[in-house]
Amino acid sequence: MNNSMKKIYPLYFLIPAALIYCTFFLLPTSMAFFYGMTWWTLDDWEFIWFDNYIQFFKEPSLRIGFQNTLIYAFSTMGGKVILGLLLAVFLCSKIRNKSLLRSVVFFPALLSTIAVGFTFSAMMHPTNGLINKALGILGIEGPNWLGNPKIALLSVALTDIWKGVGIATVIFIAGIMAIPKHYYEALKIDGGNALQSFFHITLPLSRPAMNTVIILALIGGLRTFDLVWAMTGGGPGFSTDLLASIVYKQYASGFFGLATAGNVMLFVFVALVAFPIFRFLNRKEVDL
Amino acid sequence: MSSKQEEIITQYQQESSVQVVKTMARKKVNKGLILIESFAFLIAIIFFGIPFYFVIINSLKDSGGAAELNLSWPDNFQFLQNYQEVLTLNDGIVLRAFLNSSLITISSIIVIIFICSMAGFILSRRQGMAKKLNYVILIGLMIPPTIVPTIWLLQKIGLFKTFPGIIFLESALQFSFACLLYTAFVATIPKELDEAALMDGCGPFSLFFKIIFPLLKPVTSTVIVLSSIQIYNDFENMLYFFPGADNATVQLTLYNFTGIYGTSYHLLFADVLLISIPPLVLFIFFNKKIVDGMTAGAVKG
């Protein structure tokens, strides 16, 4: 690039973006690494090394957040990948009213999480709720979806899958549409059936789309706060407390240093899960 | 009958029977397809239709009817009363929340478009720069904002619980996504255009604002639609960084609703429905844009 061309792409065009992004996102994020190691009252701080982190691992009510967050992130990811792929294959087949069905499946993704959370809490009501009434008609006694500590986290995850499967589906549809048709034609000529076309063509060739769905769903799941807060508030007990909700609870009770340490661990968690998968995805794309 | 005639007749019969078998087969396939289609619709109605119907029908009932949480037809319709009550509750807090949320959403989008289109232009034209900043931008896609340090910082610069504070914050949080969309789109605009403009004596400002920015219209509209849904639906950041009784925003008002009017399910569902109208309207008009933007953004990030 010669000098006159460089002049026409001036670096000062980056200044407004850099100013806002650094001040309101990068600066507080890097500050968190320092304040996570302090006893902090906003006006004053005392450096206490790793005590906050140690406390996070020692106290069962805090430690449960790691376990819950992992369970939540991987179960919602699994649900979205499997259901999204099946829905996408179905919506790419020769049925009528495809676009209508596609819109119906996708629309919940645009709704407010709080609204969806409240609606599903009402439907999961142990005695009056629609889900248990429907199960009652079939002769099954429905569980107390949000009141039973053993399944409450799973109930929230199911709601998340309901809301998020539409995004997974449209990404898979984009991936499947990009597969050249002649692969399917070749398989047909060789006498392959529908199952073979799914396992030998659709599944391997929609890998880039699947990687995208996996990474988006995992990041979304690890960061989740709204849905849990709207549906259970972390309860019963601490059974649905995720890292993000624990961080908020610590902040609300005035443990600012502890909350910040939790935030740092949330970053590390997301980075540990997301970056390797992201790099893997990039490498794969080069290979293709 | 000669053998030849016989031959022709049998051939004809065979052909017609083949025809019959063929049409039968086609009918069979059609029947199977219709079966699958109706099954799909049934599933779609059960899983996606019933929750919507549930919210709508219960928002029309009186408080006793709605408390039963069922799908029955309302005994007495309270369409006007319910919605009027929701809108006038607490000195019209819901209306105020709608106004505040719209103000935040629109202002943030203006900031986002301004900063991200400029940054995307430079990053796309200067590949070396973009490579260096790649991870810094990707961090913004993955990592959630910190609560306490951000609040502390906002307090120090006097922007905590203020409109400018939340607007800049939302812009910073949407920056990565919009910037990546713009960067990818600018790459499709030929560099020769810049060279020609340079020959004609254009400076960087007139090149960008007069020539490049108008060409970015498709991606700008994608950013408008997607960011407005994101910011309008944002609960978490409003809860952390924009609290306070005066600073009502739609999602926070809905959340506080249960605390104040705990068992008034008819009003809760009326509020849920009111809040869902703006995304619904956007979805009806920009269906394709939203889906394309989300998949394009997803492939990038």
Coordinates of C-alpha atoms in Angstrom, one line a residue, chain B:
Chain B
M1 CA -58.1 -62.5 -33.7
S2 CA -54.7 -62.5 -35.1
S3 CA -51.7 -63.0 -33.0
K4 CA -50.5 -59.5 -33.8
Q5 CA -53.7 -58.0 -32.5
E6 CA -53.5 -60.0 -29.4
E7 CA -49.9 -58.8 -28.8
I8 CA -51.0 -55.2 -29.2
I9 CA -53.8 -55.7 -26.7
T10 CA -51.7 -57.4 -24.1
Q11 CA -49.1 -54.7 -24.5
Y12 CA -51.8 -52.1 -24.1
Q13 CA -53.1 -53.8 -21.0
Q14 CA -49.6 -54.0 -19.6
E15 CA -49.0 -50.4 -20.2
S16 CA -52.2 -49.4 -18.6
S17 CA -51.6 -51.6 -15.6
V18 CA -48.2 -50.0 -15.3
Q19 CA -49.9 -46.6 -15.5
V20 CA -52.3 -47.7 -12.7
V21 CA -49.5 -48.9 -10.5
K22 CA -47.6 -45.7 -11.1
T23 CA -50.6 -43.4 -10.2
M24 CA -51.2 -45.6 -7.1
A25 CA -47.6 -45.2 -6.1
R26 CA -47.8 -41.5 -6.5
K27 CA -51.0 -41.4 -4.5
K28 CA -49.3 -43.5 -1.8
V29 CA -46.3 -41.1 -1.6
N30 CA -48.7 -38.1 -1.5
K31 CA -50.6 -39.8 1.3
G32 CA -47.4 -40.4 3.2
L33 CA -46.3 -36.8 2.6
I34 CA -49.6 -35.4 3.8
L35 CA -49.3 -37.6 6.9
I36 CA -45.9 -36.3 7.6
E37 CA -47.0 -32.7 7.0
S38 CA -49.9 -32.9 9.3
F39 CA -47.8 -34.6 11.9
A40 CA -45.3 -31.7 11.6
F41 CA -48.1 -29.1 12.0
L42 CA -49.5 -30.9 15.0
I43 CA -46.1 -30.9 16.7
A44 CA -45.5 -27.3 15.7
I45 CA -48.9 -26.3 17.1
I46 CA -48.3 -28.2 20.4
F47 CA -44.8 -27.0 21.0
F48 CA -44.9 -23.5 19.6
G49 CA -48.6 -22.5 19.2
I50 CA -49.9 -23.5 22.6
P51 CA -47.6 -21.2 24.6
F52 CA -48.7 -18.3 22.5
Y53 CA -52.3 -19.2 22.7
F54 CA -51.9 -19.7 26.5
V55 CA -50.5 -16.1 26.9
I56 CA -53.1 -14.5 24.7
I57 CA -56.2 -16.2 26.1
N58 CA -55.1 -15.7 29.7
S59 CA -54.4 -12.0 29.1
L60 CA -58.1 -11.6 28.3
K61 CA -59.5 -13.3 31.4
D62 CA -60.4 -11.8 34.8
S63 CA -58.0 -12.5 37.7
G64 CA -59.8 -15.6 39.0
G65 CA -59.9 -17.1 35.5
A66 CA -56.3 -16.4 34.7
A67 CA -55.2 -17.9 38.1
E68 CA -56.3 -21.3 36.9
L69 CA -53.6 -21.2 34.2
N70 CA -55.6 -23.2 31.7
L71 CA -56.5 -22.9 28.0
S72 CA -60.3 -22.6 28.5
W73 CA -62.3 -19.8 26.8
P74 CA -62.7 -16.8 29.1
D75 CA -65.9 -16.6 31.1
N76 CA -66.0 -12.9 30.8
F77 CA -63.8 -11.0 28.4
Q78 CA -61.7 -8.3 30.0
F79 CA -59.7 -7.2 27.0
L80 CA -59.9 -3.4 27.5
Q81 CA -59.9 -3.4 31.2
N82 CA -56.8 -5.6 31.5
Y83 CA -54.7 -3.7 29.0
Q84 CA -55.9 -0.4 30.4
E85 CA -55.0 -1.5 33.9
V86 CA -51.5 -2.6 32.7
L87 CA -50.9 0.7 31.0
T88 CA -52.1 2.9 33.8
L89 CA -50.5 0.9 36.7
N90 CA -48.1 2.8 38.9
D91 CA -48.6 6.2 37.0
G92 CA -48.2 4.5 33.7
I93 CA -44.8 2.9 34.4
V94 CA -45.2 0.5 31.5
L95 CA -45.7 3.4 29.0
R96 CA -42.7 5.2 30.5
A97 CA -40.7 2.0 30.2
F98 CA -41.6 1.8 26.5
L99 CA -40.5 5.3 26.0
N100 CA -37.2 4.8 27.9
S101 CA -36.4 1.6 26.1
S102 CA -37.1 3.1 22.7
L103 CA -34.9 6.1 23.5
I104 CA -32.0 3.8 24.6
T105 CA -32.5 1.5 21.7
I106 CA -32.6 4.2 19.0
S107 CA -29.7 6.2 20.5
S108 CA -27.5 3.2 20.9
I109 CA -28.1 2.1 17.3
I110 CA -27.1 5.5 16.0
V111 CA -23.9 5.3 18.0
I112 CA -23.3 1.7 16.9
I113 CA -23.8 2.5 13.2
F114 CA -21.5 5.5 13.4
I115 CA -18.6 3.9 15.2
C116 CA -18.8 0.4 13.7
S117 CA -19.1 1.4 10.0
M118 CA -16.1 3.6 10.3
A119 CA -14.1 1.0 12.2
G120 CA -15.2 -1.8 9.8
F121 CA -14.2 0.3 6.8
I122 CA -10.6 0.8 8.1
L123 CA -10.2 -2.7 9.4
S124 CA -11.4 -4.2 6.1
R125 CA -9.0 -2.0 4.1
R126 CA -6.0 -2.4 6.3
Q127 CA -5.7 -6.2 6.7
G128 CA -2.6 -6.0 8.9
M129 CA -4.4 -3.9 11.4
A130 CA -7.4 -6.2 11.4
K131 CA -5.2 -9.2 12.1
K132 CA -3.6 -7.5 15.1
L133 CA -7.0 -6.5 16.6
N134 CA -8.8 -9.8 15.7
Y135 CA -8.7 -11.3 19.2
V136 CA -9.5 -8.0 20.9
I137 CA -12.7 -7.7 18.9
L138 CA -13.6 -11.4 19.4
I139 CA -13.4 -11.1 23.1
G140 CA -16.4 -8.8 23.0
L141 CA -18.4 -11.5 21.3
M142 CA -17.7 -14.1 24.0
I143 CA -17.2 -12.5 27.3
P144 CA -20.0 -11.0 29.4
P145 CA -19.4 -7.5 30.9
T146 CA -18.1 -7.3 34.4
I147 CA -20.6 -6.0 36.9
V148 CA -18.8 -4.2 39.7
P149 CA -15.8 -2.7 37.9
T150 CA -18.2 -1.3 35.2
I151 CA -20.5 0.2 37.8
W152 CA -17.5 1.7 39.6
L153 CA -16.1 3.2 36.4
L154 CA -19.5 4.6 35.4
Q155 CA -19.8 6.2 38.9
K156 CA -16.4 7.7 38.6
I157 CA -17.2 9.4 35.3
G158 CA -20.7 10.3 36.5
L159 CA -22.6 8.2 34.0
F160 CA -24.1 5.5 36.3
K161 CA -27.9 5.3 36.1
T162 CA -27.9 7.9 33.3
F163 CA -29.1 7.6 29.7
P164 CA -25.7 8.4 28.2
G165 CA -24.1 5.7 30.4
I166 CA -26.4 2.9 29.4
I167 CA -26.3 4.0 25.7
F168 CA -22.5 4.0 25.5
L169 CA -22.5 0.7 27.4
E170 CA -24.9 -1.0 25.0
S171 CA -23.0 0.4 22.1
A172 CA -19.7 -1.0 23.5
L173 CA -21.3 -4.4 24.0
Q174 CA -22.8 -4.6 20.5
F175 CA -19.6 -3.2 18.9
S176 CA -17.9 -6.5 18.1
F177 CA -20.8 -8.1 16.3
A178 CA -21.7 -5.0 14.2
C179 CA -18.0 -4.3 13.5
L180 CA -17.4 -7.8 12.2
L181 CA -20.5 -7.6 10.0
Y182 CA -19.3 -4.2 8.5
T183 CA -15.8 -5.5 8.0
A184 CA -17.0 -8.5 6.1
F185 CA -19.3 -6.4 3.9
V186 CA -16.7 -3.6 3.1
A187 CA -14.5 -6.4 1.7
T188 CA -17.1 -6.9 -1.1
I189 CA -16.8 -3.3 -2.2
P190 CA -13.9 -3.0 -4.8
K191 CA -10.9 -1.1 -3.8
E192 CA -10.7 0.5 -7.2
L193 CA -13.6 2.7 -6.1
D194 CA -11.4 4.2 -3.4
E195 CA -8.6 4.7 -5.9
A196 CA -10.9 6.5 -8.3
A197 CA -12.2 8.7 -5.5
L198 CA -8.7 9.5 -4.5
M199 CA -7.9 10.5 -8.2
D200 CA -10.9 12.8 -8.2
G201 CA -9.5 14.5 -5.1
C202 CA -11.7 13.0 -2.4
G203 CA -10.4 13.1 1.2
P204 CA -11.0 10.3 3.6
F205 CA -14.2 11.9 5.0
S206 CA -15.9 12.5 1.7
L207 CA -14.8 9.1 0.5
F208 CA -16.3 7.4 3.5
F209 CA -19.5 9.4 4.0
K210 CA -20.4 10.2 0.4
I211 CA -19.3 7.0 -1.4
I212 CA -18.8 4.1 1.0
F213 CA -21.4 4.6 3.7
P214 CA -24.4 4.7 1.2
L215 CA -23.1 1.4 -0.2
L216 CA -23.3 -0.2 3.2
K217 CA -27.1 0.1 3.4
P218 CA -27.8 -3.6 3.4
V219 CA -25.6 -4.3 6.4
T220 CA -26.7 -1.2 8.1
S221 CA -30.3 -2.3 8.0
T222 CA -29.2 -5.7 9.3
V223 CA -27.4 -4.1 12.2
I224 CA -30.4 -1.9 12.9
V225 CA -32.8 -4.8 13.1
L226 CA -30.6 -7.2 15.1
S227 CA -29.3 -4.7 17.5
S228 CA -32.6 -3.2 18.2
I229 CA -34.0 -6.6 19.2
Q230 CA -30.9 -7.3 21.3
I231 CA -31.1 -4.0 23.2
Y232 CA -34.8 -3.9 23.5
N233 CA -34.8 -7.4 25.0
D234 CA -31.8 -6.7 27.2
F235 CA -32.6 -7.5 30.8
E236 CA -29.2 -8.2 32.4
N237 CA -27.4 -5.0 31.6
M238 CA -30.4 -2.8 32.4
L239 CA -30.6 -4.6 35.8
Y240 CA -26.9 -4.0 36.5
F241 CA -26.2 -0.6 35.0
F242 CA -29.5 1.2 34.7
P243 CA -31.4 0.5 38.0
G244 CA -33.6 2.9 39.9
A245 CA -37.3 3.7 40.0
D246 CA -37.2 6.5 37.5
N247 CA -35.2 4.4 35.0
A248 CA -38.0 2.0 34.0
T249 CA -37.2 -0.2 31.0
V250 CA -39.6 -2.7 29.5
Q251 CA -37.8 -6.0 30.6
L252 CA -37.2 -4.7 34.1
T253 CA -40.8 -3.5 34.5
L254 CA -42.0 -7.0 33.5
Y255 CA -39.6 -8.6 35.9
N256 CA -40.7 -6.3 38.8
F257 CA -44.3 -7.0 37.9
T258 CA -44.4 -10.4 39.7
G259 CA -42.9 -8.9 42.8
I260 CA -45.6 -6.2 43.0
Y261 CA -48.7 -7.9 41.5
G262 CA -47.6 -11.5 42.3
T263 CA -50.7 -13.5 41.5
S264 CA -52.3 -11.2 39.0
Y265 CA -51.6 -13.5 36.1
H266 CA -54.1 -11.8 33.8
L267 CA -52.1 -8.5 34.0
L268 CA -48.8 -10.3 33.8
F269 CA -49.8 -12.0 30.6
A270 CA -51.2 -8.8 29.2
D271 CA -47.8 -7.2 29.9
V272 CA -45.9 -10.1 28.3
L273 CA -48.1 -9.7 25.2
L274 CA -47.5 -6.0 25.0
I275 CA -43.8 -6.4 25.3
S276 CA -43.8 -9.0 22.5
I277 CA -45.4 -6.7 20.0
P278 CA -42.3 -4.8 18.8
P279 CA -40.2 -7.9 18.1
L280 CA -43.3 -9.4 16.4
V281 CA -43.7 -6.4 14.1
L282 CA -40.0 -6.4 13.3
F283 CA -40.2 -10.1 12.5
I284 CA -43.1 -9.7 10.2
F285 CA -41.4 -7.0 8.2
F286 CA -37.7 -8.1 8.3
N287 CA -38.0 -11.9 8.6
K288 CA -35.4 -12.7 5.9
K289 CA -33.1 -9.9 7.0
I290 CA -33.1 -11.2 10.6
V291 CA -32.5 -14.8 9.6
D292 CA -29.7 -13.9 7.2
G293 CA -28.0 -11.5 9.6
M294 CA -28.1 -14.1 12.4
T295 CA -26.7 -16.9 10.3
A296 CA -24.1 -14.6 8.7
G297 CA -23.0 -13.3 12.1
A298 CA -23.0 -16.8 13.4
V299 CA -20.6 -18.0 10.7
K300 CA -18.3 -15.2 11.5
G301 CA -18.3 -15.6 15.2

